[in-house]
PDB file of C-alpha atoms in Angstrom:
ATOM      1  CA  MET B   1       0.122  -0.010   0.012  1.00 58.00           C
ATOM      2  CA  SER B   2       1.354   3.253  -1.094  1.00 64.00           C
ATOM      3  CA  GLU B   3      -0.164   5.625   1.606  1.00 79.00           C
ATOM      4  CA  HIS B   4      -0.996   8.126  -0.631  1.00 94.00           C
ATOM      5  CA  TRP B   5      -5.042   8.636  -0.338  1.00 96.00           C
ATOM      6  CA  VAL B   6      -7.124  10.369  -2.802  1.00 97.00           C
ATOM      7  CA  ILE B   7     -10.818  11.132  -2.645  1.00 96.00           C
ATOM      8  CA  ALA B   8     -12.809   8.597  -4.461  1.00 96.00           C
ATOM      9  CA  TYR B   9     -16.356   9.514  -3.601  1.00 95.00           C
ATOM     10  CA  ARG B  10     -18.317  12.262  -1.763  1.00 94.00           C
ATOM     11  CA  ALA B  11     -21.260  10.541  -0.117  1.00 92.00           C
ATOM     12  CA  ALA B  12     -24.482  12.273   0.518  1.00 85.00           C
ATOM     13  CA  ASN B  13     -24.342  11.060   4.236  1.00 85.00           C
ATOM     14  CA  SER B  14     -22.871   8.596   6.579  1.00 87.00           C
ATOM     15  CA  LEU B  15     -25.138   5.806   5.696  1.00 88.00           C
ATOM     16  CA  GLU B  16     -24.346   5.820   1.966  1.00 90.00           C
ATOM     17  CA  ALA B  17     -20.701   6.394   2.856  1.00 93.00           C
ATOM     18  CA  HIS B  18     -20.614   3.003   4.970  1.00 93.00           C
ATOM     19  CA  CYS B  19     -22.367   1.238   2.275  1.00 91.00           C
ATOM     20  CA  LEU B  20     -20.036   2.189  -0.133  1.00 93.00           C
ATOM     21  CA  LYS B  21     -17.042   1.454   2.102  1.00 95.00           C
ATOM     22  CA  GLY B  22     -18.389  -2.044   2.520  1.00 93.00           C
ATOM     23  CA  LEU B  23     -18.819  -2.358  -1.305  1.00 91.00           C
ATOM     24  CA  LEU B  24     -15.393  -1.163  -2.010  1.00 95.00           C
ATOM     25  CA  GLU B  25     -13.754  -3.275   0.729  1.00 95.00           C
ATOM     26  CA  SER B  26     -15.479  -6.473  -0.344  1.00 92.00           C
ATOM     27  CA  ASP B  27     -13.187  -5.912  -3.491  1.00 91.00           C
ATOM     28  CA  ASN B  28     -10.166  -5.663  -1.143  1.00 95.00           C
ATOM     29  CA  ILE B  29      -9.853  -1.688  -1.631  1.00 96.00           C
ATOM     30  CA  ALA B  30      -9.057  -0.007   1.517  1.00 96.00           C
ATOM     31  CA  VAL B  31     -10.962   2.885   2.383  1.00 97.00           C
ATOM     32  CA  LYS B  32     -10.784   5.666   5.042  1.00 96.00           C
ATOM     33  CA  LEU B  33     -13.965   8.003   5.611  1.00 95.00           C
ATOM     34  CA  THR B  34     -13.759  11.591   6.800  1.00 92.00           C
ATOM     35  CA  GLY B  35     -16.350  14.329   7.584  1.00 87.00           C
ATOM     36  CA  GLU B  36     -18.724  11.773   9.662  1.00 82.00           C
ATOM     37  CA  ASN B  37     -18.305  13.922  12.840  1.00 75.00           C
ATOM     38  CA  LEU B  38     -19.418  17.115  11.043  1.00 61.00           C
ATOM     39  CA  SER B  39     -22.984  15.392  10.758  1.00 56.00           C
ATOM     40  CA  SER B  40     -23.856  16.853  14.293  1.00 58.00           C
ATOM     41  CA  ALA B  41     -23.325  20.528  13.043  1.00 53.00           C
ATOM     42  CA  ALA B  42     -25.641  20.037   9.981  1.00 55.00           C
ATOM     43  CA  GLY B  43     -27.871  22.865  10.732  1.00 58.00           C
ATOM     44  CA  GLU B  44     -25.051  25.114  11.060  1.00 59.00           C
ATOM     45  CA  LEU B  45     -22.912  24.374   8.146  1.00 55.00           C
ATOM     46  CA  PRO B  46     -23.674  24.347   4.444  1.00 57.00           C
ATOM     47  CA  ALA B  47     -24.872  20.873   3.021  1.00 53.00           C
ATOM     48  CA  ASN B  48     -21.573  20.098   0.967  1.00 54.00           C
ATOM     49  CA  VAL B  49     -19.384  20.661   4.005  1.00 57.00           C
ATOM     50  CA  VAL B  50     -21.029  17.808   5.960  1.00 64.00           C
ATOM     51  CA  GLU B  51     -20.502  15.384   2.983  1.00 83.00           C
ATOM     52  CA  VAL B  52     -18.688  12.258   4.147  1.00 92.00           C
ATOM     53  CA  SER B  53     -15.768  11.495   1.580  1.00 95.00           C
ATOM     54  CA  LEU B  54     -14.203   8.157   0.890  1.00 97.00           C
ATOM     55  CA  TRP B  55     -10.793   7.981   0.318  1.00 97.00           C
ATOM     56  CA  VAL B  56      -8.761   5.238  -1.220  1.00 97.00           C
ATOM     57  CA  ASP B  57      -5.076   4.403  -1.810  1.00 97.00           C
ATOM     58  CA  GLU B  58      -3.658   5.976  -5.180  1.00 96.00           C
ATOM     59  CA  PRO B  59      -3.101   2.389  -6.656  1.00 96.00           C
ATOM     60  CA  ASP B  60      -6.814   1.439  -6.332  1.00 96.00           C
ATOM     61  CA  ARG B  61      -8.032   4.834  -7.690  1.00 95.00           C
ATOM     62  CA  VAL B  62      -9.064   3.407 -11.140  1.00 94.00           C
ATOM     63  CA  LYS B  63     -10.627   0.073  -9.736  1.00 94.00           C
ATOM     64  CA  ALA B  64     -12.728   2.079  -7.231  1.00 95.00           C
ATOM     65  CA  ALA B  65     -14.034   4.544  -9.722  1.00 93.00           C
ATOM     66  CA  SER B  66     -15.277   1.858 -11.715  1.00 89.00           C
ATOM     67  CA  ILE B  67     -17.232   0.373  -9.003  1.00 90.00           C
ATOM     68  CA  LEU B  68     -18.570   3.748  -7.863  1.00 91.00           C
ATOM     69  CA  GLN B  69     -19.393   4.456 -11.393  1.00 87.00           C
ATOM     70  CA  ARG B  70     -21.619   1.432 -11.526  1.00 81.00           C
ATOM     71  CA  TYR B  71     -23.292   2.242  -8.153  1.00 85.00           C
ATOM     72  CA  GLU B  72     -23.921   5.876  -9.343  1.00 83.00           C
ATOM     73  CA  GLN B  73     -25.728   4.570 -12.856  1.00 75.00           C
ATOM     74  CA  SER B  74     -27.842   2.090 -10.784  1.00 74.00           C
ATOM     75  CA  GLN B  75     -28.993   5.111  -8.429  1.00 76.00           C
ATOM     76  CA  ASN B  76     -29.658   7.241 -11.572  1.00 76.00           C
ATOM     77  CA  GLY B  77     -31.366   4.543 -13.255  1.00 78.00           C
ATOM     78  CA  GLN B  78     -28.921   4.686 -16.156  1.00 77.00           C
ATOM     79  CA  ALA B  79     -28.809   1.882 -18.502  1.00 82.00           C
ATOM     80  CA  TRP B  80     -25.263   0.082 -19.364  1.00 79.00           C
ATOM     81  CA  ARG B  81     -23.735  -1.449 -22.057  1.00 84.00           C
ATOM     82  CA  CYS B  82     -22.291  -4.742 -21.604  1.00 85.00           C
ATOM     83  CA  VAL B  83     -18.443  -4.880 -22.180  1.00 84.00           C
ATOM     84  CA  GLN B  84     -18.622  -8.468 -23.424  1.00 87.00           C
ATOM     85  CA  CYS B  85     -21.714  -8.927 -25.861  1.00 92.00           C
ATOM     86  CA  HIS B  86     -22.360  -5.202 -26.008  1.00 90.00           C
ATOM     87  CA  GLU B  87     -26.320  -5.642 -25.226  1.00 92.00           C
ATOM     88  CA  VAL B  88     -27.988  -2.466 -23.474  1.00 91.00           C
ATOM     89  CA  ASN B  89     -28.976  -3.359 -19.691  1.00 87.00           C
ATOM     90  CA  ASP B  90     -31.599  -1.366 -17.643  1.00 84.00           C
ATOM     91  CA  ALA B  91     -29.863   0.056 -14.416  1.00 78.00           C
ATOM     92  CA  GLN B  92     -31.719  -2.555 -12.262  1.00 78.00           C
ATOM     93  CA  PHE B  93     -29.613  -5.316 -13.825  1.00 82.00           C
ATOM     94  CA  GLU B  94     -26.334  -5.956 -12.017  1.00 78.00           C
ATOM     95  CA  VAL B  95     -25.229  -8.548 -14.556  1.00 85.00           C
ATOM     96  CA  CYS B  96     -26.111  -8.817 -18.273  1.00 89.00           C
ATOM     97  CA  TRP B  97     -29.386 -10.233 -18.794  1.00 89.00           C
ATOM     98  CA  GLN B  98     -28.133 -11.586 -22.329  1.00 92.00           C
ATOM     99  CA  CYS B  99     -25.023 -13.074 -21.448  1.00 92.00           C
ATOM    100  CA  GLY B 100     -24.788 -13.183 -17.623  1.00 90.00           C
ATOM    101  CA  CYS B 101     -21.443 -11.220 -17.635  1.00 88.00           C
ATOM    102  CA  ASP B 102     -20.885  -9.404 -14.651  1.00 83.00           C
ATOM    103  CA  PRO B 103     -18.991  -6.232 -15.067  1.00 75.00           C
ATOM    104  CA  LEU B 104     -17.678  -5.956 -11.682  1.00 67.00           C
ATOM    105  CA  LEU B 105     -16.157  -9.374 -11.803  1.00 65.00           C
ATOM    106  CA  LEU B 106     -14.192  -8.133 -14.951  1.00 57.00           C
ATOM    107  CA  THR B 107     -12.785  -4.991 -13.119  1.00 48.00           C
ATOM    108  CA  LYS B 108     -11.417  -7.524 -10.231  1.00 46.00           C
ATOM    109  CA  THR B 109      -9.231  -9.359 -13.127  1.00 41.00           C
ATOM    110  CA  LYS B 110      -7.512  -6.220 -14.371  1.00 40.00           C
TER     111      LYS B 110
END
């Protein structure tokens, strides 16, 4: 581990941050959270200041970004194209309905 941490994501709240932390850690990506303690001052600070930031080690930045991008797409209802068979899948599908390809598994091998 290089110990050079970079911001990977700014979560809307602590719950989202911890869910995403677990998602990244399940892929062997170390995660640090910052900003959790500011939520107690939420009424006195601007909303963007109390966001919880997820930090990852620099070598894991690209892998984490890929996982987080899939998360955002599923939250925004965005369709995605399978990297294996190029079929367009609705956001609710985690694996390709056509060929069964799991894009997150493909990022694990890269």
